[in-house]
Coordinates of C-alpha atoms and ligand atoms in Angstrom, one line a residue:
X1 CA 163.1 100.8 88.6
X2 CA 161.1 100.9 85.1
X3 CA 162.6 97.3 84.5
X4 CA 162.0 95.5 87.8
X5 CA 158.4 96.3 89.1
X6 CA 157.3 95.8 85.4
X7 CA 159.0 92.4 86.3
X8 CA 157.1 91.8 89.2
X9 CA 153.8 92.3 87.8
X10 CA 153.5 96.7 87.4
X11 CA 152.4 98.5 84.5
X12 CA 154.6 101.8 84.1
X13 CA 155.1 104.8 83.4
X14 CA 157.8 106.3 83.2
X15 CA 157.8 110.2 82.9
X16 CA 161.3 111.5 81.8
X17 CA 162.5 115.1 80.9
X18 CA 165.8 113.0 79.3
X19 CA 167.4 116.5 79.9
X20 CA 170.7 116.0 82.0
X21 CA 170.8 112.5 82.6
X22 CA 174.2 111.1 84.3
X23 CA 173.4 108.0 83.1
X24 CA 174.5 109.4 80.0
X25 CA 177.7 108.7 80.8
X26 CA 179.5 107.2 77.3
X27 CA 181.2 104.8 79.6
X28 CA 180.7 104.1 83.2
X29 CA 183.4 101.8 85.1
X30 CA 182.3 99.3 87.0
X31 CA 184.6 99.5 89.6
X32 CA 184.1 98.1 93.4
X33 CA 187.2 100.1 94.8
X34 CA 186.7 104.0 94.7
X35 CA 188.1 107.1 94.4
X36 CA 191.8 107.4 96.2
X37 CA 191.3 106.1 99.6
X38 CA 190.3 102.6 98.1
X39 CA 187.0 102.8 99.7
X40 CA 184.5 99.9 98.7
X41 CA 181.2 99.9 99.6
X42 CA 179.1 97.5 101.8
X43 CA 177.1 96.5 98.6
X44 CA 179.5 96.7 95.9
X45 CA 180.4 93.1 95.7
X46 CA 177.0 91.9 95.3
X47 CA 175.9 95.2 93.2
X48 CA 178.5 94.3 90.8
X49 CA 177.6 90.9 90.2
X50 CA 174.1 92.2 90.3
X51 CA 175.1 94.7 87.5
X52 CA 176.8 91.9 85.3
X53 CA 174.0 89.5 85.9
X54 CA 171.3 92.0 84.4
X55 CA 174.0 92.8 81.4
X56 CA 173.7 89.1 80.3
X57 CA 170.4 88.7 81.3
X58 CA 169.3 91.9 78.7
X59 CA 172.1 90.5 75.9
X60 CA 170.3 87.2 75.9
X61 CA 167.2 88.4 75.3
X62 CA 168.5 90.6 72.2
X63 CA 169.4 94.2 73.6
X64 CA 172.8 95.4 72.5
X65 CA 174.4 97.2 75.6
X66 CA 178.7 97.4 74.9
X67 CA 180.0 96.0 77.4
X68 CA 183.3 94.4 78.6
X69 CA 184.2 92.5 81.8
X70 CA 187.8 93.6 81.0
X71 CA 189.2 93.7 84.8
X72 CA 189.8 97.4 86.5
X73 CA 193.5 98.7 87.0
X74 CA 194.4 100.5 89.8
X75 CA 197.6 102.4 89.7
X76 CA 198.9 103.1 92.8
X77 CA 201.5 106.1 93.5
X78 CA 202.9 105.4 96.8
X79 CA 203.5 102.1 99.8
X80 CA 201.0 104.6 102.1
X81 CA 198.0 104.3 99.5
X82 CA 198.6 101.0 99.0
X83 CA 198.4 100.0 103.2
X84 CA 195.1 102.3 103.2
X85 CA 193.7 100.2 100.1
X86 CA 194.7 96.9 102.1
X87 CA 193.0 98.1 105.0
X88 CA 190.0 98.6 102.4
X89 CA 189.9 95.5 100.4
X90 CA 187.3 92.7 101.7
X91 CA 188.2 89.1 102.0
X92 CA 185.6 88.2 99.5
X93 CA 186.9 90.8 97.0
X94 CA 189.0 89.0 94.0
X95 CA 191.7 91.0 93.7
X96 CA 195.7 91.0 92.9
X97 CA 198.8 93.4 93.5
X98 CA 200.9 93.8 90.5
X99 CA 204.4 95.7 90.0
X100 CA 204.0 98.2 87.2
X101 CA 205.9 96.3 85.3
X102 CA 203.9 93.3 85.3
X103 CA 200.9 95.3 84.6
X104 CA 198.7 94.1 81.4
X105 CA 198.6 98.1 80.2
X106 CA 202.1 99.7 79.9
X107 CA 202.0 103.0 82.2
X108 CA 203.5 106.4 82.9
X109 CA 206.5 105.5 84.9
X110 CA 206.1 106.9 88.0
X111 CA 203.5 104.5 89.9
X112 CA 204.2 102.6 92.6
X113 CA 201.9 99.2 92.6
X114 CA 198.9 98.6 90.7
X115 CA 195.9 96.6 92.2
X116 CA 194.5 94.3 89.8
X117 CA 190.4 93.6 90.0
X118 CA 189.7 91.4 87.7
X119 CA 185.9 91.5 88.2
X120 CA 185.5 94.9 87.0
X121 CA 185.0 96.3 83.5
X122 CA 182.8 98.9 81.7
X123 CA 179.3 99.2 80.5
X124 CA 177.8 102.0 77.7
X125 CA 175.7 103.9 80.5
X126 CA 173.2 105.4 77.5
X127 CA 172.7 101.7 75.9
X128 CA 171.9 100.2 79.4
X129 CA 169.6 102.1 80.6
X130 CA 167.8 102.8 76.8
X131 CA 167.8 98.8 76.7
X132 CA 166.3 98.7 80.5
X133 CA 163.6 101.3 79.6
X134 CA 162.6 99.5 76.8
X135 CA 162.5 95.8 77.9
X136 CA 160.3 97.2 81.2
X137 CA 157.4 97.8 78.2
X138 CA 156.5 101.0 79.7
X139 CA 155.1 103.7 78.4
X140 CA 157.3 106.6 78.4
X141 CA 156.0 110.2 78.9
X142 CA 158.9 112.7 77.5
X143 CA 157.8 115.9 80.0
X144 CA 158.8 117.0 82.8
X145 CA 156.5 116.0 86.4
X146 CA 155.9 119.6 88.1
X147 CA 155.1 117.8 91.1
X148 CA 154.2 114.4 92.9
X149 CA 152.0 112.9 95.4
X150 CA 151.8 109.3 96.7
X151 CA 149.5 108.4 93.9
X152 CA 149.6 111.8 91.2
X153 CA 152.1 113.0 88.5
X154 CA 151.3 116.4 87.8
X155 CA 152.7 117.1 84.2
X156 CA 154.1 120.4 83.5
X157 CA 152.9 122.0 80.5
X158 CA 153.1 126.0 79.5
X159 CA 149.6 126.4 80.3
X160 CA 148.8 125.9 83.9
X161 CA 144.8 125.6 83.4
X162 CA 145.3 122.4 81.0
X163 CA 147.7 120.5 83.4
X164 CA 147.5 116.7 82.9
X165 CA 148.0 114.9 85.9
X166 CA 148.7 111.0 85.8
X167 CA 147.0 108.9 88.8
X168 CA 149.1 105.6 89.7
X169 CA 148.8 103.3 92.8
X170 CA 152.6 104.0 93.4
X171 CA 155.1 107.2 92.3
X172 CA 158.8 107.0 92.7
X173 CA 161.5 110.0 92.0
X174 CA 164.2 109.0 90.8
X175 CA 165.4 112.1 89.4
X176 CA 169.2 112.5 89.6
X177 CA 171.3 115.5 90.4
X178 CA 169.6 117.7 88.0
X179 CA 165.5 116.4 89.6
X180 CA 166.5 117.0 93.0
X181 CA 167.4 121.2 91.8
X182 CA 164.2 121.3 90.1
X183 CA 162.6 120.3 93.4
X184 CA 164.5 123.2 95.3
X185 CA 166.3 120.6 97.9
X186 CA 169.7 121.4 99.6
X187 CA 172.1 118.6 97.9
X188 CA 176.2 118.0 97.4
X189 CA 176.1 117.8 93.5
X190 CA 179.7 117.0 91.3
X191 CA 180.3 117.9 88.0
X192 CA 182.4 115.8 85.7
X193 CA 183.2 115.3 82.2
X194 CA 184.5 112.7 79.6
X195 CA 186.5 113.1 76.3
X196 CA 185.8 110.6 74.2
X197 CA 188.5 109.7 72.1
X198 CA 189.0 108.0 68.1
X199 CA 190.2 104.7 70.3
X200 CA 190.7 103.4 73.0
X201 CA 194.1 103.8 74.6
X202 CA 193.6 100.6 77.2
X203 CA 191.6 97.6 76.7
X204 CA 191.5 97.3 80.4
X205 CA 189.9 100.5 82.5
X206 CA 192.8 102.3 84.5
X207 CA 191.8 104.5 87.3
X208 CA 193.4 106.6 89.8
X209 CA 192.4 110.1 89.3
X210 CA 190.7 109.7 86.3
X211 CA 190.1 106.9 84.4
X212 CA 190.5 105.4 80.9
X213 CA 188.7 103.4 79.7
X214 CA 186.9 101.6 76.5
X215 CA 184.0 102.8 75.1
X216 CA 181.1 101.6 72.3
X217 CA 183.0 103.3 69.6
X218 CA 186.9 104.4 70.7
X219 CA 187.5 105.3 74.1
X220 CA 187.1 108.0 76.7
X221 CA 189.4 109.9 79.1
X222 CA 187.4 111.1 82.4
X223 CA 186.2 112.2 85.9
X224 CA 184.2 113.3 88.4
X225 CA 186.3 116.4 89.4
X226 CA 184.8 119.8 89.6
X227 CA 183.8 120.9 93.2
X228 CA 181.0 120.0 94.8
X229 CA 178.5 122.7 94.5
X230 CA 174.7 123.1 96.2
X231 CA 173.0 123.1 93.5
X232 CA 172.8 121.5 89.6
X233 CA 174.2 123.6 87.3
X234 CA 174.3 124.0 83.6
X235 CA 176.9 121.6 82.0
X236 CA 180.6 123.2 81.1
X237 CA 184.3 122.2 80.6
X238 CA 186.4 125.3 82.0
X239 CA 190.0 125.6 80.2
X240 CA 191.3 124.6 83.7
X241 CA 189.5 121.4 83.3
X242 CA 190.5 120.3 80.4
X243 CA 194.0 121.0 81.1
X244 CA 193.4 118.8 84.8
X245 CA 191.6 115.8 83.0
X246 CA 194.4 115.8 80.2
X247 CA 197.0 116.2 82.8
X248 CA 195.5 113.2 84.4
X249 CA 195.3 111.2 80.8
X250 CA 199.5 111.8 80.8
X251 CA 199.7 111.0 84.2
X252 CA 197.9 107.5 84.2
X253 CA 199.4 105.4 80.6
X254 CA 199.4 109.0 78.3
X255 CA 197.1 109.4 75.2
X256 CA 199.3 107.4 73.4
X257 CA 198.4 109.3 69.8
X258 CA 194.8 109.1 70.3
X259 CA 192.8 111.9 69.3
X260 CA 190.1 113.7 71.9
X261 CA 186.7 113.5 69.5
X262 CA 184.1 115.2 71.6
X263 CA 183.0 115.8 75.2
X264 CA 180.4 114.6 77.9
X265 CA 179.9 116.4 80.9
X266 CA 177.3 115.4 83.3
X267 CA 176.2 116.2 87.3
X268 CA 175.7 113.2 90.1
X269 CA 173.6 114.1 93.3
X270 CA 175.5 112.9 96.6
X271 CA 173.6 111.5 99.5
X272 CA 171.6 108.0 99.1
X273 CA 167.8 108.2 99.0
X274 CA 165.7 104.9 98.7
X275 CA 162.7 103.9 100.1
X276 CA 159.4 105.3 100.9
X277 CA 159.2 108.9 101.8
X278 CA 157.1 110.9 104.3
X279 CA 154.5 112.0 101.4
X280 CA 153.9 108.5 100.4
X281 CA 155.7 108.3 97.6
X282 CA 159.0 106.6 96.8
X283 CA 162.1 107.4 96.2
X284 CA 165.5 106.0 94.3
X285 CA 168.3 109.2 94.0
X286 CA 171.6 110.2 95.4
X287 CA 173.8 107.2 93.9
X288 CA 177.2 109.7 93.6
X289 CA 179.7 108.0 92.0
X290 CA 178.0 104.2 91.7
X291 CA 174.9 104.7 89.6
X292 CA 176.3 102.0 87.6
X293 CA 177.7 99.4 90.4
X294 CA 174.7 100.0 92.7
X295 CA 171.5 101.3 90.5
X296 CA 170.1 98.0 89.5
X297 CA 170.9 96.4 92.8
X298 CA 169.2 99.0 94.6
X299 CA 166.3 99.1 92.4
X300 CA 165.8 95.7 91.9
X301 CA 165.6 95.5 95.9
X302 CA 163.2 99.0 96.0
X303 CA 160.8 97.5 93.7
X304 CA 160.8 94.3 95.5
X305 CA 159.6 96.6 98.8
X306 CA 157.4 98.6 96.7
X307 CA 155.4 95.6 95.0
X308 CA 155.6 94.2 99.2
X309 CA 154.2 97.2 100.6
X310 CA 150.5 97.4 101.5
X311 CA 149.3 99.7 98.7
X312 CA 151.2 97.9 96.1
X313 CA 150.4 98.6 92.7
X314 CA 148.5 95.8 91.3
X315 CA 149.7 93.3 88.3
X316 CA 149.1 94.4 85.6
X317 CA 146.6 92.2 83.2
Ligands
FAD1 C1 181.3 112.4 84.8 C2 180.6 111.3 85.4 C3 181.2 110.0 85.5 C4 180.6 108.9 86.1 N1 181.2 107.7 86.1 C5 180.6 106.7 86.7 C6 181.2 105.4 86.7 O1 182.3 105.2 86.2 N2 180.6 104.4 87.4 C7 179.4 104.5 88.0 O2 178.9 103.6 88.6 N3 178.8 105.8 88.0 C8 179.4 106.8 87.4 N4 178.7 108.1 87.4 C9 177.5 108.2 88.3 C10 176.3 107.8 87.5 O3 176.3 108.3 86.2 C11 175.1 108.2 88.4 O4 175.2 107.7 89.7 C12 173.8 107.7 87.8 O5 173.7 107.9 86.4 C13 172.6 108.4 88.4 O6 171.4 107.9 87.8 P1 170.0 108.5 88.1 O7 169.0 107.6 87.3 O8 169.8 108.6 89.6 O9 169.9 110.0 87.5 P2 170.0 110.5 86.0 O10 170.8 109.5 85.1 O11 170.6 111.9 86.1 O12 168.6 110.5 85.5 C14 167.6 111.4 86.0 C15 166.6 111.6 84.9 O13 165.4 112.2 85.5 C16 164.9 113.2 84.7 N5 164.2 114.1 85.6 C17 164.6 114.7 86.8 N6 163.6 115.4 87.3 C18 162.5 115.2 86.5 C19 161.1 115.7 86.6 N7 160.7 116.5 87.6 N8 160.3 115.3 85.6 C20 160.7 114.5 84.6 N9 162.0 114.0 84.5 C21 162.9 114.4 85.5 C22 166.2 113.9 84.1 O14 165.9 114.7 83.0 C23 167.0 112.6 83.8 O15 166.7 112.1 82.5 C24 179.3 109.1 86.8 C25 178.7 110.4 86.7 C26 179.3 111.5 86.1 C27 178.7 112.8 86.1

């Protein structure tokens, strides 16, 4: 949002607790065709070239965001996924069916087909949205906002006498899983996690499941798998997990010797949320499992409404 309504003229500010961010993500697939019904999204074809767009766009003008426009793979266990993927797949969608065999990653025996999209690939979720912060110019308050009206940021601060409140002609939320707990609203949140690994064990992402996938330095091995729970909750790995995710790593091409160097476990918020609200302010949250394939799409067409709407902020100069 920070990058597009300073575009169009806005002075920001952003104000950011940078405390359990899913766009932390080490690498985030960029991936039209979901999950393990093959759903795709009304937007995604136009959010994913949206999303690639803005990738060259910030490389050419010097920020370093890894990247790779690799192609997806889509391993596919069985002829009954596969039909409920065809019925799935849009016309305009470039896509292929390969036989395991053919496929440009060797894989666990086992799979059926594998649905080749080669308009996919992976983006470094930190270095994107660091890079989009920082080309927006805006000036970034590290706090957390206690709360919000159309026009006020009230900054939380241990002393509730001395509380700084920021005045603006526009506020938008855009505060993930972990903002919309804070707020005390009724939400579907996931859990997930990702090992990163000394390399990457595929050049192309392969995803059923879990994924694997190239990352800035090595690769990672991840998901969005834990149940959906009410409410944020503090970041963990149970045993169980670990044993699930690595399960899934065998299951998909194996490990193929490379070692598990760390872990990232973040929290999405369910349930789309743009637009203006009934308090006046705006609001970009809820993009589940797309933050990466929709985000900038979304908030490049948000901040197009926002700077349209009647009390839009003015340019700034
Ligand atoms: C394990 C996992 C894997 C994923 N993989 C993919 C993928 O492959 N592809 C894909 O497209 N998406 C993926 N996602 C989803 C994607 O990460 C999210 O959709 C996206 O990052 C959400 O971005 P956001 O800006 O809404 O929220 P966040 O990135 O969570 O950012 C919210 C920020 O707001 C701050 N904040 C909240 N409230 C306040 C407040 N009151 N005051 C100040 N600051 C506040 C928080 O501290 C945080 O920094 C994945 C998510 C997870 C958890």
């Amino acid at each position: 949002m920070a990058y597009f309504l300073a575009r169009a003229g806005a002075r920001v500010t952003v104000v950011d607790a940078g405390l359990h961010r899913a766009s932390g993500v080490p690498s985030a697939l960029i991936n039209p065709v979901r999950g393990q019904s093959g759903g795709v999204d009304a937007r995604a074809l136009d959010g994913m070239a949206f999303t690639w767009a803005l990738l060259r766009e910030l490389c050419a003008a010097g920020w370093a965001v890894p990247h790779g426009q690799t192609g997806v793979l889509r391993p596919i266990p069985d002829d009954r996924t596969r039909a409920r993927f065809e019925r799935n797949l849009p016309a305009a969608l470039r896509h292929g069916w390969l036989t395991p065999a053919d496929a440009p990653e060797p894989l666990t025996p086992g799979w059926a087909h594998v649905l080749h999209l080669p308009e996919g690939g992976w983006v470094d979720g930190p270095a994107f949205t660091r890079a989009l912060v920082r080309a927006s110019g805006a000036q970034v308050v590290t706090g957390r906002a206690l709360d919000w009206t159309a026009c006020t940021v009230t900054l939380a601060d241990g002393d509730p006498l001395r509380r700084d409140t920021l005045h603006a002609d526009a506020v938008v939320f855009c505060g993930g899983s972990v903002g919309s707990a804070w707020r005390g609203e009724a939400g579907t949140h996931r859990m997930g996690s990702l090992l990163t690994l000394d390399r990457a064990v595929t050049g192309v992402p392969v995803s059923f499941g879990a994924y694997l996938a190239p990352a800035a330095a090595g690769g990672v091995l991840g998901a969005t798998f834990e149940t959906p729970a009410p409410t944020w909750a503090p970041e963990g790995l149970p045993l169980g997990s670990l044993g699930w995710l690595l399960g899934k790593g065998a299951a998909l091409t194996g490990l193929r010797g490379a070692r598990v160097t760390g872990r990232w476990t973040g929290s999405r918020l369910s349930g789309l949320r743009a637009g203006l609200q009934p308090d006046g302010s705006w609001r970009l949250s809820g993009l589940s499992s797309k933050g990466f394939l929709l985000g900038p799409l979304l908030a490049h067409d948000l901040a197009a409404r926002l700077m349209a709407s009647p009390e839009s902020p003015r340019p700034a100069g």
